[in-house]
XYZ file of C-alpha atoms in Angstrom:
621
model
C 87.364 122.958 115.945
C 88.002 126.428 117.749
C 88.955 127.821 114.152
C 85.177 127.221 112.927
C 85.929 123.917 111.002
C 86.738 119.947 112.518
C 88.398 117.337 110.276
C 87.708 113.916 109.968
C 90.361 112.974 112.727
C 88.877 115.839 115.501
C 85.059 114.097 114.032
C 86.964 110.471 114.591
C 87.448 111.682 118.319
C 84.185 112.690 118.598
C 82.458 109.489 117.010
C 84.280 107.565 119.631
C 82.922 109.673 122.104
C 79.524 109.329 121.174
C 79.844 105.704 120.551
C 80.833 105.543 124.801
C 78.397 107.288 125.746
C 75.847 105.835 123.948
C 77.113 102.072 125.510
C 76.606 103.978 129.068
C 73.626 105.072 128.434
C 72.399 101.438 126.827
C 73.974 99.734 130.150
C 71.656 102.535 132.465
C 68.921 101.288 130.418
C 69.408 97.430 131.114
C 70.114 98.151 134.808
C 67.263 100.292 135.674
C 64.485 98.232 132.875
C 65.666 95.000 134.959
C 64.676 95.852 138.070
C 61.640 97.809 136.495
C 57.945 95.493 137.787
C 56.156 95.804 134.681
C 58.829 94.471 132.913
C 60.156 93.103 130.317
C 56.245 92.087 129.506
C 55.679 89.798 126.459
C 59.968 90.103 125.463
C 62.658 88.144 126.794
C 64.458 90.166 129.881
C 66.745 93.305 128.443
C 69.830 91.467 129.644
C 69.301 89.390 126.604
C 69.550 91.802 124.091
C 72.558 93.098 125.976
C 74.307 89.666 125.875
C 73.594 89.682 121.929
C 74.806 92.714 121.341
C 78.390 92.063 123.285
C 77.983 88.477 121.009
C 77.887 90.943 117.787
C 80.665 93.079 118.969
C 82.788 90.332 119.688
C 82.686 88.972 115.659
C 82.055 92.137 114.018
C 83.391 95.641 116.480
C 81.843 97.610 113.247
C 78.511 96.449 113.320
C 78.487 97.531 116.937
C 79.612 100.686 116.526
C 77.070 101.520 113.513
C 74.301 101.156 115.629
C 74.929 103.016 118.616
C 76.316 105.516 116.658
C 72.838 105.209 114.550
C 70.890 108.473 114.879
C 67.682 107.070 115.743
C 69.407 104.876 118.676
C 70.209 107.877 120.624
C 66.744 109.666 120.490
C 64.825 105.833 121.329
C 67.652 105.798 124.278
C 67.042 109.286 125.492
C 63.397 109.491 125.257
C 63.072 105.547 126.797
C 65.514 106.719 130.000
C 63.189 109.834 130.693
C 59.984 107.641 130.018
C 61.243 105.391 133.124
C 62.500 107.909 135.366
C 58.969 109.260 135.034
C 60.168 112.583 132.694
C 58.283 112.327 129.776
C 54.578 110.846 129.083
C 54.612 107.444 127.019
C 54.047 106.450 123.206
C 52.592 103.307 123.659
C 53.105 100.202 126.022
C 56.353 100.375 127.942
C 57.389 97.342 127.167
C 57.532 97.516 123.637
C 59.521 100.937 123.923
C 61.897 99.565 126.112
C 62.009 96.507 124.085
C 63.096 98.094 121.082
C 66.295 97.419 122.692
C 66.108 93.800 121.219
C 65.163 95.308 117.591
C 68.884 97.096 118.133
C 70.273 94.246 119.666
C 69.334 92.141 116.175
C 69.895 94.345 113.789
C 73.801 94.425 115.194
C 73.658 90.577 115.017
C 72.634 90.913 111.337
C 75.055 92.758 110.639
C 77.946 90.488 112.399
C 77.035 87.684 110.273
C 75.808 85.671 113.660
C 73.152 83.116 113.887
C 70.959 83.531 116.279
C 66.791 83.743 117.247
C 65.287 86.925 118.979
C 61.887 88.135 119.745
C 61.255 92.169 118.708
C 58.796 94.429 119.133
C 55.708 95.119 115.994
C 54.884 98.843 115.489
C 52.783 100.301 113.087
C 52.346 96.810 111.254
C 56.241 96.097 110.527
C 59.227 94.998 112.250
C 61.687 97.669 112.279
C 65.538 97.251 112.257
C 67.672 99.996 112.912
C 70.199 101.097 110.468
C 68.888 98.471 108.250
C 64.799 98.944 107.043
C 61.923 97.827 107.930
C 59.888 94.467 107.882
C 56.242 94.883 107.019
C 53.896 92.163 108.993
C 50.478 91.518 107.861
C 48.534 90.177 111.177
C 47.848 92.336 114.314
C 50.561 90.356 116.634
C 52.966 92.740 119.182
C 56.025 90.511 119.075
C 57.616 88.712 115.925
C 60.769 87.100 115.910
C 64.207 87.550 113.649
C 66.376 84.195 112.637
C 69.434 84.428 111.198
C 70.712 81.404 110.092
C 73.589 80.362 107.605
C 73.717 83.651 106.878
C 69.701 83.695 105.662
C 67.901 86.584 107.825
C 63.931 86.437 107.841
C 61.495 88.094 110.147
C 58.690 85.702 111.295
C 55.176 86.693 113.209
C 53.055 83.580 112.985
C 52.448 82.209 109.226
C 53.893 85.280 107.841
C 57.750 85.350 106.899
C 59.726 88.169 105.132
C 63.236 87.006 103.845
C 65.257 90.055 103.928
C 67.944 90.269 100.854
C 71.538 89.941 100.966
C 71.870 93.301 100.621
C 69.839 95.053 103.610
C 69.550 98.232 101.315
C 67.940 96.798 98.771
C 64.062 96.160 98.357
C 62.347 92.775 98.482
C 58.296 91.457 99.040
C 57.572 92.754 102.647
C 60.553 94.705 103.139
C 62.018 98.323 102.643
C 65.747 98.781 102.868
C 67.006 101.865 104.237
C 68.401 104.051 101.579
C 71.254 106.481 101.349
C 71.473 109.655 99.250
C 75.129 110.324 97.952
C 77.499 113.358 97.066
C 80.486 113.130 95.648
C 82.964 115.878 94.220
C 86.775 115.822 93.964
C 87.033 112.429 95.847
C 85.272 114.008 99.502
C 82.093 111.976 99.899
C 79.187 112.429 101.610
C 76.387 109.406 102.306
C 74.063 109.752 104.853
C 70.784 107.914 104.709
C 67.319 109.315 103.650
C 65.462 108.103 106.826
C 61.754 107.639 106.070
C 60.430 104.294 107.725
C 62.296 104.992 111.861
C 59.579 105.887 114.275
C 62.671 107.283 115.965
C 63.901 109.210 113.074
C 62.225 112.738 113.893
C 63.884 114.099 117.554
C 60.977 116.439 117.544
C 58.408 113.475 118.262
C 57.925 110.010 117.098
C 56.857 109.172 113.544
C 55.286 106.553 111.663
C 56.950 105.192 108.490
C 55.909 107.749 105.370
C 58.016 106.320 102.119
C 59.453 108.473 99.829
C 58.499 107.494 96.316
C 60.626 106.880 93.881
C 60.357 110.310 91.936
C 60.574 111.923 95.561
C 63.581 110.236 96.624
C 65.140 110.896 92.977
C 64.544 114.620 93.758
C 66.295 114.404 97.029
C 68.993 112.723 95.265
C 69.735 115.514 93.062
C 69.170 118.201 95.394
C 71.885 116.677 98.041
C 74.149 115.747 94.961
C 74.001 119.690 93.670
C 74.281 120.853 97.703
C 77.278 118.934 98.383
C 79.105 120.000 95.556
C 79.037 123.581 96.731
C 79.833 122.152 100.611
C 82.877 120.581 98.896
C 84.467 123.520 97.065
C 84.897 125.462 99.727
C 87.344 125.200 102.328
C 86.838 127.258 105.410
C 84.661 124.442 107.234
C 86.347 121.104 106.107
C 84.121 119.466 104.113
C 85.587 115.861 104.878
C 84.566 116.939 108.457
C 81.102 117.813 107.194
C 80.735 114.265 105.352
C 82.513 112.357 108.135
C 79.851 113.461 110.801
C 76.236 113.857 108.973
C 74.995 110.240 109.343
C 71.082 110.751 108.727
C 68.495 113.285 106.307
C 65.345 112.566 107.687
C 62.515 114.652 105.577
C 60.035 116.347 107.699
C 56.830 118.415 107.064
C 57.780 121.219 109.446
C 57.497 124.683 108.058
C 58.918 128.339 109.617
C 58.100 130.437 106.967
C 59.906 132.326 105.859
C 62.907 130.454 106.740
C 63.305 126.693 105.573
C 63.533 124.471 108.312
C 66.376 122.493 109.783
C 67.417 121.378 113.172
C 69.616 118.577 114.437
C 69.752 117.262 118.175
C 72.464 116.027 120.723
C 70.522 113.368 121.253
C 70.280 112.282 117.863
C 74.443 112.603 116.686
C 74.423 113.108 113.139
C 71.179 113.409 111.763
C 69.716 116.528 110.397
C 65.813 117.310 110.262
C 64.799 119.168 106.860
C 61.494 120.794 105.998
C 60.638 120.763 101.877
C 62.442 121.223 98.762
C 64.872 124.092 98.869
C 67.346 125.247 96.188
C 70.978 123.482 96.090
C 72.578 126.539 97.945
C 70.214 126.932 100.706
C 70.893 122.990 101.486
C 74.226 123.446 101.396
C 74.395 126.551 103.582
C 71.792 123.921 106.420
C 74.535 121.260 106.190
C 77.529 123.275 107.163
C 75.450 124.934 109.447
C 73.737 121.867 111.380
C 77.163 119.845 110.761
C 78.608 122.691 112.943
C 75.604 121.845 115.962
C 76.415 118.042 115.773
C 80.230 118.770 115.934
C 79.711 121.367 119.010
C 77.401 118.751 120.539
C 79.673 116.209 120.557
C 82.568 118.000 121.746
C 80.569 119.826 124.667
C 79.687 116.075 125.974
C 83.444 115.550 126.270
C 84.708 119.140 127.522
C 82.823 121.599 129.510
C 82.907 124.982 128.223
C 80.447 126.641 129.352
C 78.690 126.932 133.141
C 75.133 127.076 133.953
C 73.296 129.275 131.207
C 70.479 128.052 131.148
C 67.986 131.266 131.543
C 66.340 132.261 128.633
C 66.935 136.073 128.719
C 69.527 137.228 126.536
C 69.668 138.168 122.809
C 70.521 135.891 119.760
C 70.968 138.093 116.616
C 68.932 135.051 114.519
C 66.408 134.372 117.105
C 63.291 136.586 117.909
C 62.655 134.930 121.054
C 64.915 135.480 124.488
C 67.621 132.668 124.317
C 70.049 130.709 127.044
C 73.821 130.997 126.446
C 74.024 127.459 125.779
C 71.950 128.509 123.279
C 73.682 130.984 122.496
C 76.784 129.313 122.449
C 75.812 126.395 119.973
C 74.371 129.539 117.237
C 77.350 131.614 117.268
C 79.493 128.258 116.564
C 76.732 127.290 113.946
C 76.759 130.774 112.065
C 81.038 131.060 112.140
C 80.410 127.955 110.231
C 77.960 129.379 107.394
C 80.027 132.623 107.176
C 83.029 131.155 106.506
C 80.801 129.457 103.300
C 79.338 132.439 102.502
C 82.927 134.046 102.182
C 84.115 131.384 100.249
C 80.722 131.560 97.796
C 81.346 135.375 97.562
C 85.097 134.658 96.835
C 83.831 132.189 94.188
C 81.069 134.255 92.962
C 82.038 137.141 91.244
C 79.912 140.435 89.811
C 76.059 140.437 89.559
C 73.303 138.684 91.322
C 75.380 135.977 92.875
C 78.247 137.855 94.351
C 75.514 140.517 95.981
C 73.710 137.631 97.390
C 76.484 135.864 98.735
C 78.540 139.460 99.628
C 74.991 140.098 101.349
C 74.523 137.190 103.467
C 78.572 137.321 104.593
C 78.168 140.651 106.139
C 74.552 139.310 108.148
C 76.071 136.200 108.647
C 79.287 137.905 110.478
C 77.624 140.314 112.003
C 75.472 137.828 113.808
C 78.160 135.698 115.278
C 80.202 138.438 116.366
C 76.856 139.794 118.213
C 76.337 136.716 119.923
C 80.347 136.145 120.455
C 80.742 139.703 122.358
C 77.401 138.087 124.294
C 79.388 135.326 125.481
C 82.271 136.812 126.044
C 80.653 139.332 128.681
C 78.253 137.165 129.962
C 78.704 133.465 130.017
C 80.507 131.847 132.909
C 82.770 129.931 130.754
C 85.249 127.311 131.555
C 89.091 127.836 130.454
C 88.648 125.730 127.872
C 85.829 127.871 126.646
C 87.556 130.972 126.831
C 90.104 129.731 124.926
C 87.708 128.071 122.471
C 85.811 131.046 122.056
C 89.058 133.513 121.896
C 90.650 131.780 118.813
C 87.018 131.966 117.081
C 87.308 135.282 117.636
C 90.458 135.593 115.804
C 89.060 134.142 112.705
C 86.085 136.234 112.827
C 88.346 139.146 113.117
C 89.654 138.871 109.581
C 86.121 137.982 107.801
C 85.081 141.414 109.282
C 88.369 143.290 108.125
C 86.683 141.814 104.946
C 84.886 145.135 102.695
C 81.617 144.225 100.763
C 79.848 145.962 98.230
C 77.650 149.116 99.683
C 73.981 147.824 98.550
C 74.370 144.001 100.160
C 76.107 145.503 102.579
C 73.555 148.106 103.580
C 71.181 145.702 103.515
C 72.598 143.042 106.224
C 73.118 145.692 108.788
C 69.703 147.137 108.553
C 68.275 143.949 109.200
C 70.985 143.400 112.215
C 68.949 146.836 113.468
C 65.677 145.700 112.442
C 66.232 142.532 114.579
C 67.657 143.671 117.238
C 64.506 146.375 117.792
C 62.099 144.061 117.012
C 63.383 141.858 119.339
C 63.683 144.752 122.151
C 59.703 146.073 121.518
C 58.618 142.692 121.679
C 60.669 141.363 124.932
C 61.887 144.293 126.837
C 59.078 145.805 128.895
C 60.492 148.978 130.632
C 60.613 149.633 134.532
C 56.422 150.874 135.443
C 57.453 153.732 137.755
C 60.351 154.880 135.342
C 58.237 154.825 132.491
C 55.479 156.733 134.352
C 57.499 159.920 134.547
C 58.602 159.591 131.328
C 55.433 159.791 129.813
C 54.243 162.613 132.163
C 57.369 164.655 131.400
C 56.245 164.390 127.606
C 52.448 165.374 128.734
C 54.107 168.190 130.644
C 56.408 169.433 128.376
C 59.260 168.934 131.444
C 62.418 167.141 131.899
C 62.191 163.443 132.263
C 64.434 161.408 134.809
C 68.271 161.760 134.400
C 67.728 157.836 133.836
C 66.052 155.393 131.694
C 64.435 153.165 132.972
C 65.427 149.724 133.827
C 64.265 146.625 131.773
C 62.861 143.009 132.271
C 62.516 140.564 129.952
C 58.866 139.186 129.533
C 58.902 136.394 126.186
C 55.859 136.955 124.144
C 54.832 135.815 120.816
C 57.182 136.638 118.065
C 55.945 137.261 114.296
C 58.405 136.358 111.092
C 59.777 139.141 109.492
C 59.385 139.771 105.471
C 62.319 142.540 105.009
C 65.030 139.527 105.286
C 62.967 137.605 101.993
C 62.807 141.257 100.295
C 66.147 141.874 100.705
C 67.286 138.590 99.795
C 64.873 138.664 96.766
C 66.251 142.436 95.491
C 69.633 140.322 95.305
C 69.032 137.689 93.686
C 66.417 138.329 91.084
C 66.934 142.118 90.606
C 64.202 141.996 87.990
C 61.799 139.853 90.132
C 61.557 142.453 92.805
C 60.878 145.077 90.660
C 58.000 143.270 89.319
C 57.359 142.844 92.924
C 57.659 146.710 94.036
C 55.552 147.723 90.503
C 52.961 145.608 91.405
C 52.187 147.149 94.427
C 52.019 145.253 98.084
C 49.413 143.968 100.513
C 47.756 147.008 102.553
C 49.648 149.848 101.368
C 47.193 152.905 99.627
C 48.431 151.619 96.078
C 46.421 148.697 96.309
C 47.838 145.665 94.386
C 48.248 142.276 94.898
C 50.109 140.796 98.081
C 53.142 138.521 96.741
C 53.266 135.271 96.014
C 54.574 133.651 99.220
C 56.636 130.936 96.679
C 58.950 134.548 95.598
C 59.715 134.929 98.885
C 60.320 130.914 100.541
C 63.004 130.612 97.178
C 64.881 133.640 98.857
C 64.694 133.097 102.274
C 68.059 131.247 104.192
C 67.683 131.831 107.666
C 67.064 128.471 109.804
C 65.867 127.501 113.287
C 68.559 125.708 115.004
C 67.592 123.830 118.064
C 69.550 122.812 120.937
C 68.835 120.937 123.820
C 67.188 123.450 125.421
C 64.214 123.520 122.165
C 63.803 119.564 122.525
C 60.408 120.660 123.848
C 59.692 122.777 120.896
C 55.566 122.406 120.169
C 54.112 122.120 116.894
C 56.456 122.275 114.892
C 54.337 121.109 111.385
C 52.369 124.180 111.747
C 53.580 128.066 110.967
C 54.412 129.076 114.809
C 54.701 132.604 113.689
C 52.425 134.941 111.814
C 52.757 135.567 108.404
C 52.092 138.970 106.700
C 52.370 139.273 102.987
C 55.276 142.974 102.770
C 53.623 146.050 101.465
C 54.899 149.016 100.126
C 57.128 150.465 102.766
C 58.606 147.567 103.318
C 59.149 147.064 99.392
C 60.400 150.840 99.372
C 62.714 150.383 102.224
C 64.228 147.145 100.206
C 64.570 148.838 97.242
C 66.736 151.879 98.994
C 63.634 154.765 98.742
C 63.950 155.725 102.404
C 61.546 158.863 101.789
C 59.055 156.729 100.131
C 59.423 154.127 103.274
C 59.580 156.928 105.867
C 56.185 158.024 104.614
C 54.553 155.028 104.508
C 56.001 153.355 107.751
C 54.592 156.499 109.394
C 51.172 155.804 108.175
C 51.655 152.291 108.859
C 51.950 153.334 112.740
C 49.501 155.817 112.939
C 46.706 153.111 111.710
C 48.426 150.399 114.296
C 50.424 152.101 116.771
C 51.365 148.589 117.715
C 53.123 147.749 114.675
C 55.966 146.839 115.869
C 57.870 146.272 112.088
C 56.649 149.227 111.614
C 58.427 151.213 114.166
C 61.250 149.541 113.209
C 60.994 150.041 110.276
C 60.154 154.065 110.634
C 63.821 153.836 112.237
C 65.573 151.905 109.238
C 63.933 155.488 107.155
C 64.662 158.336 109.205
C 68.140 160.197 108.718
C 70.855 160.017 110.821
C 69.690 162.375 114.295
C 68.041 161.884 117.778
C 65.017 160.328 116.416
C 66.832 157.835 114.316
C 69.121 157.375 117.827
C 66.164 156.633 120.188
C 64.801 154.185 117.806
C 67.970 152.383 117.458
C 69.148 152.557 121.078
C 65.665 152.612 123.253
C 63.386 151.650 120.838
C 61.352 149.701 123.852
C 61.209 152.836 125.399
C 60.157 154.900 122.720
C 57.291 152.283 121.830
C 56.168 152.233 125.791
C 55.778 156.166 126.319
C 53.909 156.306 122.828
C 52.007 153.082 124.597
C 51.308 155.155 127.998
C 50.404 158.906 126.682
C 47.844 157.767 123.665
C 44.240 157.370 125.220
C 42.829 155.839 122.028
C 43.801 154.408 118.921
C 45.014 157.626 117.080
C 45.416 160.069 119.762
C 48.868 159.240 120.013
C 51.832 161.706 119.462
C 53.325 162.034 116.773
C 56.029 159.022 116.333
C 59.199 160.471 114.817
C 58.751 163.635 117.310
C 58.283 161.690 120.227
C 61.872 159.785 119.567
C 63.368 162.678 118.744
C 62.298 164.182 122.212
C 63.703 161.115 123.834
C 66.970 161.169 121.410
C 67.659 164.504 122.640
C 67.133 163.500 126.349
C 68.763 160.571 126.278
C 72.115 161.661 124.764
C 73.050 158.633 122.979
């Protein structure tokens, strides 16, 4: 796993630990809901379900393990054991949370082939069954009942009965199997299900049922089958690995423009969230790269690597926002993973369109992860089985960068390392008051400033997505798109023209929020958290390589809004190399906060590009 990839034997390991600690955390769960006073309400006591379950893993060991190893077990677990301990607010009564502990408890039955009679929870008008569907129940009663007998299963809530089918997969009146999407390609398989009907499905919060029609599903069906055929080609993350641990594709409505959305959970081991359609190759690069968090997850539950690091200060190279090194830790392992597909794609690839595009997001890609690798490394208090876990990553990564790329894709990727990196020190960085003060009096005065710069703090504000990534990404791949694009003109810029269509740009776009267990408290997440600002010309210029065009512009840009922050950076992506360029690229919080202190209104500010090359001069470096 420490080379970037995990086989189906090192995921075998790491199934069984998941599948022990899920059975500790179910016995927690029976021990503290016993002795809990308003409990077990209208259910039998939880000790029941737990004697079914060890009846079910006495006949059939399998059907044990394919529950608690069922995505949607761990989050019910996880959130249910904070509800009690009085960590998290409730979703209804408590007994028919904790109760969905018998719904688990039956569904393993089921699937030993056991007779038996249980009462379950109703939510939402049905009966559901993990890892098996859902039965729909007509009346308004909280507790139905499942009977398996002679191996005939039906669900039963007063006069109403649904018989579920042989085959639990399969539709029949009342009930909705839970389906599977498949990928095949050179024998390596992949078959997780399409999860629409578990209220614990979603990590992020719970969710009603929402059925995917049939043309929907169909669409899914395609899109995974086209993505896993690309997952499966290439061989620097073991795609048997890959297959072995994504169990779940649950469909979300979650949107991060301009990145599509994807996240996975410890708590939920093998299920990945996704937001929308997206093209085959962007859904392949989100499975390698969330089969990488579930992997890391897993393994980090069974051997510490990593100490404390937990503050949310330092720098993630595909974050905006100030992250933890656990964090950290869980994105650099994430993007070894999608560079070592992007070096395979660009190995595959050839000339034109497709071998800039995948030459282009290889160089970002490894650029990243060796950013947030040197973080680690000097940082993180990190156990010896983390140094050693991180060392030999940092032996593959050595030969990907020894790797050349073509100059345009490769231009590209590390202005937009820069251009993240600034943005992300204007918008979090806030330098040291006093300091700063004689900085911006030494400019006023025409004198020397302080021998040093002034210290930093990190204050997290609100972050805004950038377009240059989508621009670059769409000069790549559809050369002749972007110049339509660029001739048409951009949003705000003195050309006029119409602002692009934000569908160019979202078919383009690759980057992905990952989340960790640190972003389990993530808010909103079916609603743009970040602002959205159709590009304009110097951001189109600076795409397109017309750094004088873009210089000129992004200086206009920042005289009309000195607190464009793109902007600056972007002025710095334009200027030649010299002690302007330097500032920008080295202090550029500190260039933005003595422009900040010596304007007195909007406008009366100095001049931008002279004011960092004042401070480039001063500064040395």
């Amino acid at each position: 796993m420490a080379r970037s990839s995990g086989g189906p034997a090192a995921v075998a390991e790491l199934r069984s630990g998941q599948r022990s600690r899920t059975m500790l955390l179910l016995r927690a769960l029976v021990d503290i809901a016993s002795a809990h006073p308003a409990l077990p309400g209208p259910l039998p006591p939880p000790r029941d379900a737990w004697h079914l379950l060890v009846r079910a893993e006495r006949r059939s060991p399998a059907a044990v393990d394919r529950l608690l190893l069922h995505p949607p077990v761990g989050v019910w677990l996880n959130r249910c054991l904070r509800r009690l301990r009085g960590l998290e607010p409730g979703d209804g009564p408590l007994w028919s949370a904790v109760g969905h502990l018998h719904a688990v408890a039956a569904s393993a039955a089921l699937l030993a082939g056991i007779d038996f009679r249980g009462a379950v929870p109703v939510r939402d008008g049905g009966v559901i069954l993990p890892a098996l569907g859902l039965a729909r129940i007509p009346d308004r009663a909280d507790v139905a009942e499942v009977v398996m007998t002679d191996r005939k299963a039906v669900v039963v809530s007063g006069p109403y009965a649904v018989t579920l089918p042989a085959d639990f997969a399969e539709e029949a009146p009342g009930w909705h199997g839970l389906r599977r999407l498949r990928g095949e390609h050179r024998g390596i398989v992949c078959s997780p299900y399409v999860d629409d009907i578990d209220p614990y499905r979603d990590f992020l919060r719970i969710r009603g049922p929402q059925r995917l029609t049939d043309k929907e599903r169909q669409g899914w069906q395609e899109r995974f089958d086209s993505a896993w055929r690309l997952v499966a080609q290439q061989r620097e993350v073991d795609p048997r690995g890959i297959g072995a641990c994504l169990s779940s594709v649950v469909p979300v409505p979650y949107v991060a423009w301009p990145e599509p959305f994807s996240a996975s959970s410890p708590e939920a081991y093998g299920c990945v969230l996704l937001g929308g359609a997206t093209d085959p190759l962007t859904l392949a690069a989100a499975l390698v790269h969330e089969a990488q968090h579930i992997k890391l997850s897993a393994l980090m539950d069974l051997v510490p690597l990593i100490e404390q690091g937990l503050e949310e200060i330092h720098y993630a190279p595909w974050r905006l926002d100030p992250r933890p090194l656990r964090g950290l830790f869980q994105g650099v392992y994430a993007f070894a993973g999608v560079t070592g597909f992007w070096q395979d794609r660009l190995r595959r690839a050839g000339s034109g369109p497709a071998g800039d595009t995948a030459a282009f997001e290889f160089a970002l890609r490894r650029a990243q992860t060796s950013s947030g690798l040197r973080t680690l490394l000097d940082h993180a208090e990190l156990t010896p089985m983390g140094e050693e876990f991180l060392h030999r990553l940092e032996e593959r990564l050595a030969q990907w960068l020894a790797r050349p790329v073509p100059s345009v894709p490769g231009r590209l990727a590390a202005d937009l390392i820069e251009d993240h990196r600034m943005v992300h020190r204007m918008r979090h960085l806030r330098p040291d008051p006093g300091r700063l003060a004689q900085w911006a009096r030494a400019w006023r005065e025409r004198s020397e400033p302080p021998r040093e710069l002034p210290g930093t703090s990190v204050r997290p504000t609100r972050t805004e997505a950038l377009t240059r990534p989508a621009l670059a990404r769409l000069r790549l791949r559809d050369p002749e798109g972007f110049a339509r694009l660029r001739e048409g003109g951009g949003a705000g810029s003195p050309d006029g023209g119409d602002a692009p269509d934000r569908a160019d740009l979202n078919r383009v776009a690759l980057d992905r929020t990952d989340l960790d267990r640190a972003d389990l408290d993530w808010a909103a997440p079916d609603r743009a958290d970040l602002d959205w600002a159709a590009p304009d010309r110097a951001d189109l210029d600076w795409a397109a390589g017309d750094t004088t065009a873009a210089l000129r512009r992004y200086r206009g840009r920042v005289a009309a809004d000195p607190d464009d922050i793109a902007a600056w950076a972007g002025l710095a992506l334009s200027l030649p190399g010299g002690p302007a360029r330097t500032a920008l690229l080295s202090h550029p919080e500190l260039v933005l906060a003595v422009h900040r202190e010596v304007r007195t209104a909007p406008g009366t500010g100095p001049d931008p590009v002279a004011l960092a090359r004042w401070i480039g001069a001063r500064t040395g470096r």
